[in-house]
Amino acid sequence: MHHPVDHDELEHGLDAAALWLLQAERVAVLTGAGVSAESGLATFRGPDGLWEGHPVEQVATPEAFRRDPQMVWRFYHGRRAALRMVEPNPGHRALAELETLFPASHLTLITQNVDGLHQAAGSGRVLEVHGTLRQVRCEACAETSDAGLLPLPELPTCGSCGGLLRPAVVWFGEMLPQDAWWQAESAAWDCDCFLVVGTSALVYPAAGLIDLARSGNSRIVEVNPDRTPASPRVDLRLRGPAGKVLPALVQRLRTG
Ligand code: BV8
Ligand code: ZN
């Protein structure tokens, strides 16, 4: 249940956030499942946050995959199938446009999402710190390959060695991809303005980027219809859906 959006508060917030972005030399954005909600993809901890009665934290783990690879693949086959039916929404597109308003590599988009919708919307510099549903990795030889979104066999196997393939996503208890994570940390530390969009700020170490941006004296703006554990740690809250708030924010920058 989203709280009613206070229109004036949002308008003033948008003016302040636009000014911070205009003054910023470097910007970092952290997105979560909420930015894809208006594309029709389920978030993790909303009312649909369970899967076959299991909390996602119990399905998205290497232990669950070792114990029951069919069950875990059923979860990912379902998510890949859902992705075949969705498009980027105005929130994704606004972030792609925002990137063009800054010199190359002065805006870094860090996403916890594995849906590839930021790239589909045109964002060029995207750090997928939790991996991607569009790739698979062999459990035996670690070869990673593009799988696109086409249906895969129930238990897909590696073309090179016949080993069992897994989705190339980061499960709970697993390390984040080192290169993407290091770049995300330096982007959060270096930026003057840090947008936190559509995340419940519960999953670490990604949520820790907010504190890193704070200690780097960045101005932090949260875009979320609801309060989150990050809300007390941000400088400005834009309470509303990303698909509405982000286009309004970029509109202000376009008109300057
Ligand atoms: C690691 C990929 C260690 C798979 C994902 C106890 C305390 C603290 C930490 C831990 C702990 N126990 C375990 C941990 C660590 C654990 C963790 O943080 N657990 C949490 C649950 C407490 N973290 C890990 O395990 C990480 N690895 O720590 O490794 C290590 C160290 C050394 C050596 C070896 C190992 C790995 C975490 C990555 C897990 N993988 N995804 C997949 O997707 O299937 S996480 C998963 O949750 C997704 O990536 C998702 O993005 C992420 C976070 O969720 P959100 O994106 O925030 O989505 P959510 O539904 O929660 O929230 C949506 C938000 O959007 C809401 O706020 C809602 O209000 C808002 N919203 C809704 N509609 C809109 C909107 N906003 C804007 N517009 C809208 N329209
Ligand atoms: Zn292999």
CSV table of C-alpha atoms and ligand atoms in Angstrom, one decimal:
chain,number,residue,atom,x,y,z
A,1,MET,CA,0.0,0.0,0.0
A,2,HIS,CA,1.6,3.2,-1.1
A,3,HIS,CA,1.1,6.4,0.9
A,4,PRO,CA,-0.7,9.2,-0.9
A,5,VAL,CA,1.9,11.5,-2.6
A,6,ASP,CA,1.9,15.0,-1.2
A,7,HIS,CA,2.0,17.0,-4.4
A,8,ASP,CA,3.5,20.3,-3.2
A,9,GLU,CA,6.2,18.5,-1.1
A,10,LEU,CA,7.1,16.4,-4.2
A,11,GLU,CA,7.2,19.6,-6.5
A,12,HIS,CA,9.6,21.3,-4.0
A,13,GLY,CA,11.6,18.2,-3.6
A,14,LEU,CA,12.0,17.9,-7.4
A,15,ASP,CA,13.2,21.5,-7.7
A,16,ALA,CA,15.8,20.9,-5.0
A,17,ALA,CA,17.0,17.6,-6.5
A,18,ALA,CA,17.2,19.1,-10.0
A,19,LEU,CA,19.4,21.9,-8.5
A,20,TRP,CA,21.7,19.4,-6.8
A,21,LEU,CA,22.0,17.5,-10.1
A,22,LEU,CA,22.8,20.7,-12.0
A,23,GLN,CA,25.5,21.5,-9.5
A,24,ALA,CA,26.9,18.0,-9.5
A,25,GLU,CA,30.2,17.1,-11.2
A,26,ARG,CA,29.6,13.4,-10.8
A,27,VAL,CA,26.4,11.4,-10.2
A,28,ALA,CA,25.9,7.8,-9.1
A,29,VAL,CA,22.5,6.0,-9.1
A,30,LEU,CA,21.6,2.9,-7.2
A,31,THR,CA,18.5,1.1,-8.4
A,32,GLY,CA,16.5,-1.9,-7.1
A,33,ALA,CA,13.5,-3.9,-8.2
A,34,GLY,CA,11.2,-0.9,-7.7
A,35,VAL,CA,12.5,0.8,-10.8
A,36,SER,CA,11.2,-2.2,-12.8
A,37,ALA,CA,7.9,-2.4,-11.0
A,38,GLU,CA,6.1,-0.2,-13.5
A,39,SER,CA,7.3,-2.5,-16.3
A,40,GLY,CA,5.2,-5.1,-14.6
A,41,LEU,CA,8.0,-7.1,-12.9
A,42,ALA,CA,7.4,-8.3,-9.4
A,43,THR,CA,9.6,-6.8,-6.7
A,44,PHE,CA,11.2,-9.0,-4.1
A,45,ARG,CA,9.6,-7.9,-0.9
A,46,GLY,CA,6.3,-6.6,-2.1
A,47,PRO,CA,3.1,-8.7,-1.6
A,48,ASP,CA,4.4,-11.0,-4.3
A,49,GLY,CA,7.8,-11.3,-2.7
A,50,LEU,CA,7.4,-15.1,-2.1
A,51,TRP,CA,8.0,-17.8,-4.6
A,52,GLU,CA,6.2,-21.1,-4.4
A,53,GLY,CA,5.8,-20.2,-0.7
A,54,HIS,CA,9.5,-19.7,-0.2
A,55,PRO,CA,11.1,-16.3,0.7
A,56,VAL,CA,13.5,-15.4,-2.2
A,57,GLU,CA,16.4,-15.5,0.2
A,58,GLN,CA,15.9,-19.3,0.5
A,59,VAL,CA,15.6,-19.9,-3.3
A,60,ALA,CA,18.4,-17.6,-4.5
A,61,THR,CA,21.2,-19.5,-2.7
A,62,PRO,CA,23.9,-22.0,-3.8
A,63,GLU,CA,22.6,-24.4,-1.2
A,64,ALA,CA,19.1,-24.4,-2.7
A,65,PHE,CA,20.6,-25.0,-6.1
A,66,ARG,CA,22.8,-27.9,-4.9
A,67,ARG,CA,19.8,-29.4,-3.1
A,68,ASP,CA,17.1,-28.9,-5.8
A,69,PRO,CA,18.4,-27.4,-9.1
A,70,GLN,CA,15.1,-28.1,-10.8
A,71,MET,CA,13.2,-25.9,-8.2
A,72,VAL,CA,15.7,-23.1,-8.5
A,73,TRP,CA,15.7,-23.3,-12.3
A,74,ARG,CA,11.9,-23.2,-12.2
A,75,PHE,CA,12.2,-19.9,-10.3
A,76,TYR,CA,14.6,-18.5,-12.9
A,77,HIS,CA,12.8,-19.9,-16.0
A,78,GLY,CA,9.7,-18.1,-14.7
A,79,ARG,CA,11.6,-14.8,-14.2
A,80,ARG,CA,13.2,-15.1,-17.7
A,81,ALA,CA,9.8,-15.8,-19.2
A,82,ALA,CA,8.3,-12.7,-17.5
A,83,LEU,CA,11.1,-10.6,-18.9
A,84,ARG,CA,10.2,-11.7,-22.4
A,85,MET,CA,6.9,-9.8,-22.0
A,86,VAL,CA,8.1,-6.5,-20.5
A,87,GLU,CA,9.6,-3.3,-21.8
A,88,PRO,CA,11.6,-0.6,-20.0
A,89,ASN,CA,9.3,2.0,-18.4
A,90,PRO,CA,9.6,5.8,-18.3
A,91,GLY,CA,11.8,5.6,-15.2
A,92,HIS,CA,14.4,3.5,-17.0
A,93,ARG,CA,14.3,5.8,-20.0
A,94,ALA,CA,14.7,8.9,-17.8
A,95,LEU,CA,17.9,7.4,-16.3
A,96,ALA,CA,19.2,6.7,-19.8
A,97,GLU,CA,18.5,10.4,-20.8
A,98,LEU,CA,20.1,11.6,-17.5
A,99,GLU,CA,23.3,9.9,-18.5
A,100,THR,CA,23.4,11.9,-21.7
A,101,LEU,CA,23.2,15.2,-19.7
A,102,PHE,CA,26.6,14.4,-18.1
A,103,PRO,CA,30.1,14.1,-19.7
A,104,ALA,CA,31.0,10.5,-20.4
A,105,SER,CA,31.5,8.4,-17.3
A,106,HIS,CA,30.4,11.2,-15.0
A,107,LEU,CA,27.1,9.3,-14.3
A,108,THR,CA,27.4,5.7,-13.1
A,109,LEU,CA,24.3,3.5,-12.8
A,110,ILE,CA,24.6,0.8,-10.3
A,111,THR,CA,21.8,-1.7,-10.4
A,112,GLN,CA,20.9,-4.6,-8.1
A,113,ASN,CA,18.5,-5.7,-10.8
A,114,VAL,CA,19.2,-8.7,-13.1
A,115,ASP,CA,16.6,-7.8,-15.7
A,116,GLY,CA,18.8,-5.8,-18.2
A,117,LEU,CA,16.0,-3.2,-18.6
A,118,HIS,CA,18.4,-0.3,-18.0
A,119,GLN,CA,20.5,-1.3,-21.0
A,120,ALA,CA,17.4,-2.0,-23.0
A,121,ALA,CA,16.3,1.6,-22.2
A,122,GLY,CA,19.6,2.9,-23.6
A,123,SER,CA,21.8,3.4,-20.4
A,124,GLY,CA,25.4,2.8,-21.5
A,125,ARG,CA,27.3,2.7,-18.2
A,126,VAL,CA,25.5,0.1,-16.1
A,127,LEU,CA,27.2,-1.9,-13.2
A,128,GLU,CA,25.2,-5.1,-12.6
A,129,VAL,CA,26.4,-5.8,-9.1
A,130,HIS,CA,24.1,-8.8,-8.7
A,131,GLY,CA,24.7,-10.2,-12.2
A,132,THR,CA,22.2,-10.8,-15.0
A,133,LEU,CA,19.4,-13.2,-16.0
A,134,ARG,CA,20.6,-12.9,-19.6
A,135,GLN,CA,23.8,-14.9,-19.0
A,136,VAL,CA,24.4,-18.4,-17.7
A,137,ARG,CA,27.6,-20.0,-16.1
A,138,CYS,CA,28.7,-23.6,-16.1
A,139,GLU,CA,29.1,-25.1,-12.6
A,140,ALA,CA,31.9,-27.3,-13.8
A,141,CYS,CA,34.1,-25.2,-16.1
A,142,ALA,CA,32.8,-21.7,-15.1
A,143,GLU,CA,32.3,-20.7,-18.8
A,144,THR,CA,29.9,-17.8,-18.9
A,145,SER,CA,27.7,-17.4,-22.0
A,146,ASP,CA,24.9,-15.2,-23.2
A,147,ALA,CA,21.6,-17.0,-23.0
A,148,GLY,CA,19.4,-14.1,-24.1
A,149,LEU,CA,15.9,-14.7,-22.9
A,150,LEU,CA,15.0,-17.6,-25.1
A,151,PRO,CA,13.5,-20.6,-23.2
A,152,LEU,CA,16.2,-23.0,-21.8
A,153,PRO,CA,15.9,-26.7,-21.1
A,154,GLU,CA,14.6,-27.5,-17.6
A,155,LEU,CA,18.2,-28.3,-16.5
A,156,PRO,CA,20.4,-26.6,-19.1
A,157,THR,CA,23.9,-28.1,-19.6
A,158,CYS,CA,27.2,-26.6,-20.8
A,159,GLY,CA,28.0,-26.8,-24.6
A,160,SER,CA,31.7,-27.2,-23.8
A,161,CYS,CA,31.8,-29.7,-21.0
A,162,GLY,CA,28.3,-30.9,-20.4
A,163,GLY,CA,28.3,-29.5,-16.9
A,164,LEU,CA,25.1,-28.1,-15.3
A,165,LEU,CA,24.5,-24.4,-16.1
A,166,ARG,CA,23.3,-21.9,-13.5
A,167,PRO,CA,21.9,-18.3,-13.9
A,168,ALA,CA,24.8,-15.8,-13.9
A,169,VAL,CA,23.3,-14.0,-10.9
A,170,VAL,CA,24.8,-13.4,-7.4
A,171,TRP,CA,23.0,-15.6,-4.8
A,172,PHE,CA,22.7,-14.9,-1.1
A,173,GLY,CA,26.0,-15.8,0.5
A,174,GLU,CA,27.9,-15.3,-2.7
A,175,MET,CA,30.5,-12.6,-3.5
A,176,LEU,CA,29.6,-9.8,-5.9
A,177,PRO,CA,31.5,-9.6,-9.2
A,178,GLN,CA,34.7,-7.9,-8.1
A,179,ASP,CA,35.2,-5.5,-11.0
A,180,ALA,CA,31.6,-4.2,-11.0
A,181,TRP,CA,31.7,-3.9,-7.2
A,182,TRP,CA,34.9,-2.0,-7.1
A,183,GLN,CA,33.6,0.4,-9.7
A,184,ALA,CA,30.4,0.8,-7.8
A,185,GLU,CA,32.3,1.6,-4.6
A,186,SER,CA,34.4,4.3,-6.2
A,187,ALA,CA,31.4,5.8,-8.0
A,188,ALA,CA,29.5,6.0,-4.7
A,189,TRP,CA,32.5,7.6,-3.0
A,190,ASP,CA,33.4,10.0,-5.8
A,191,CYS,CA,29.9,11.3,-6.6
A,192,ASP,CA,28.5,14.7,-5.5
A,193,CYS,CA,24.9,13.5,-5.9
A,194,PHE,CA,23.6,9.9,-5.2
A,195,LEU,CA,20.2,8.8,-6.3
A,196,VAL,CA,18.7,5.8,-4.5
A,197,VAL,CA,15.8,4.5,-6.6
A,198,GLY,CA,13.3,1.7,-5.9
A,199,THR,CA,15.3,-0.3,-3.4
A,200,SER,CA,14.3,-1.5,0.1
A,201,ALA,CA,17.9,-1.0,1.1
A,202,LEU,CA,17.9,-4.3,2.9
A,203,VAL,CA,20.4,-6.3,0.9
A,204,TYR,CA,24.1,-5.8,1.6
A,205,PRO,CA,26.7,-4.9,0.6
A,206,ALA,CA,24.7,-3.0,-2.1
A,207,ALA,CA,22.8,-1.0,0.5
A,208,GLY,CA,26.1,0.0,2.1
A,209,LEU,CA,26.8,2.2,-1.0
A,210,ILE,CA,24.4,4.7,0.5
A,211,ASP,CA,26.6,5.1,3.6
A,212,LEU,CA,29.7,5.2,1.4
A,213,ALA,CA,28.2,8.1,-0.6
A,214,ARG,CA,27.3,9.8,2.7
A,215,SER,CA,30.9,9.6,4.0
A,216,GLY,CA,32.0,10.9,0.6
A,217,ASN,CA,29.9,14.1,1.3
A,218,SER,CA,27.5,13.3,-1.5
A,219,ARG,CA,23.9,14.7,-1.4
A,220,ILE,CA,21.6,11.7,-1.3
A,221,VAL,CA,18.1,11.6,-2.9
A,222,GLU,CA,15.8,8.7,-2.4
A,223,VAL,CA,13.0,7.9,-5.0
A,224,ASN,CA,10.5,5.5,-3.5
A,225,PRO,CA,6.8,5.7,-2.8
A,226,ASP,CA,7.5,4.1,0.6
A,227,ARG,CA,9.8,4.7,3.5
A,228,THR,CA,12.8,2.4,3.7
A,229,PRO,CA,15.7,1.8,6.2
A,230,ALA,CA,17.6,4.3,3.9
A,231,SER,CA,15.1,7.1,4.4
A,232,PRO,CA,16.6,8.5,7.6
A,233,ARG,CA,20.0,8.5,6.0
A,234,VAL,CA,19.2,10.5,2.9
A,235,ASP,CA,19.1,14.2,2.4
A,236,LEU,CA,15.9,14.4,0.4
A,237,ARG,CA,13.0,12.0,-0.3
A,238,LEU,CA,11.0,12.1,-3.5
A,239,ARG,CA,7.9,10.1,-2.5
A,240,GLY,CA,6.5,8.6,-5.6
A,241,PRO,CA,6.9,6.0,-8.3
A,242,ALA,CA,10.1,6.1,-10.3
A,243,GLY,CA,8.2,6.1,-13.6
A,244,LYS,CA,6.7,9.4,-12.6
A,245,VAL,CA,9.4,11.1,-10.5
A,246,LEU,CA,12.4,10.4,-12.7
A,247,PRO,CA,10.9,11.8,-15.9
A,248,ALA,CA,9.7,14.9,-13.9
A,249,LEU,CA,13.3,15.3,-12.6
A,250,VAL,CA,14.9,15.0,-16.0
A,251,GLN,CA,12.3,17.4,-17.4
A,252,ARG,CA,13.6,20.1,-15.0
A,253,LEU,CA,17.2,19.5,-16.1
A,254,ARG,CA,16.2,19.6,-19.8
A,255,THR,CA,14.6,23.0,-19.3
A,256,GLY,CA,17.5,24.0,-17.0
B,1,BV8,C1,27.3,-11.5,0.5
B,1,BV8,C2,20.2,-11.7,-7.5
B,1,BV8,C3,29.0,-12.4,1.7
B,1,BV8,C4,19.5,-12.9,-7.5
B,1,BV8,C5,20.1,-10.8,-5.2
B,1,BV8,C6,22.3,-10.3,8.0
B,1,BV8,C7,22.4,-9.0,8.0
B,1,BV8,C8,23.0,-8.3,7.0
B,1,BV8,C9,23.4,-8.9,5.8
B,1,BV8,C10,23.2,-10.3,5.8
B,1,BV8,C11,22.6,-11.0,6.8
B,1,BV8,N1,22.6,-12.3,6.5
B,1,BV8,C12,23.1,-12.4,5.2
B,1,BV8,C13,23.5,-11.3,4.8
B,1,BV8,C14,24.1,-10.9,3.6
B,1,BV8,C15,23.1,-10.9,2.5
B,1,BV8,C16,22.0,-9.9,2.8
B,1,BV8,O1,22.2,-8.8,2.6
B,1,BV8,N2,20.8,-10.5,3.2
B,1,BV8,C17,19.7,-9.6,3.5
B,1,BV8,C18,18.4,-10.3,3.0
B,1,BV8,C19,19.7,-9.3,5.0
B,1,BV8,N3,23.8,-10.5,1.3
B,1,BV8,C20,24.4,-11.4,0.5
B,1,BV8,O2,24.4,-12.6,0.7
B,1,BV8,C21,25.3,-10.8,-0.6
B,1,BV8,N4,26.6,-11.5,-0.5
B,1,BV8,O3,27.0,-10.8,1.5
B,1,BV8,O4,28.4,-12.3,0.5
B,1,BV8,C22,30.3,-12.9,1.5
B,1,BV8,C23,31.4,-12.1,2.0
B,1,BV8,C24,32.7,-12.6,1.8
B,1,BV8,C25,32.9,-13.8,1.1
B,1,BV8,C26,31.8,-14.6,0.6
B,1,BV8,C27,30.5,-14.1,0.8
B,1,BV8,C28,24.7,-11.2,-1.9
B,1,BV8,C29,23.4,-10.4,-2.1
B,1,BV8,C30,22.9,-10.5,-3.5
B,1,BV8,C31,21.7,-11.5,-3.5
B,1,BV8,N5,21.1,-11.5,-4.8
B,1,BV8,N6,19.7,-10.8,-6.5
B,1,BV8,C32,18.1,-12.7,-8.1
B,1,BV8,O5,17.7,-11.6,-8.4
B,1,BV8,O6,17.4,-13.7,-8.2
B,1,BV8,S1,19.4,-9.8,-4.1
B,1,BV8,C33,17.9,-9.3,-4.6
B,1,BV8,O7,17.4,-8.4,-3.6
B,1,BV8,C34,17.8,-8.5,-5.9
B,1,BV8,O8,19.0,-8.2,-6.5
B,1,BV8,C35,17.2,-7.2,-5.5
B,1,BV8,O9,17.5,-6.2,-6.3
B,1,BV8,C36,17.8,-7.1,-4.1
B,1,BV8,C37,17.3,-6.1,-3.2
B,1,BV8,O10,15.9,-6.0,-3.3
B,1,BV8,P1,15.3,-4.6,-3.9
B,1,BV8,O11,15.9,-4.5,-5.3
B,1,BV8,O12,15.5,-3.5,-3.0
B,1,BV8,O13,13.8,-5.0,-4.1
B,1,BV8,P2,12.7,-5.0,-2.9
B,1,BV8,O14,11.6,-5.8,-3.5
B,1,BV8,O15,13.4,-5.5,-1.7
B,1,BV8,O16,12.3,-3.5,-2.8
B,1,BV8,C38,11.6,-2.8,-3.8
B,1,BV8,C39,11.6,-1.4,-3.4
B,1,BV8,O17,11.0,-0.6,-4.5
B,1,BV8,C40,10.7,-1.1,-2.2
B,1,BV8,O18,11.3,-0.2,-1.3
B,1,BV8,C41,9.4,-0.5,-2.8
B,1,BV8,O19,8.9,0.5,-1.9
B,1,BV8,C42,10.0,0.2,-4.0
B,1,BV8,N7,9.0,0.4,-5.1
B,1,BV8,C43,8.0,-0.3,-5.4
B,1,BV8,N8,7.4,0.2,-6.5
B,1,BV8,C44,8.1,1.3,-6.9
B,1,BV8,C45,9.2,1.4,-6.0
B,1,BV8,N9,10.1,2.4,-6.0
B,1,BV8,C46,10.0,3.2,-7.1
B,1,BV8,N10,9.0,3.2,-8.0
B,1,BV8,C47,8.1,2.2,-7.9
B,1,BV8,N11,7.1,2.1,-8.9
B,2,ZN,ZN,31.2,-26.3,-18.8
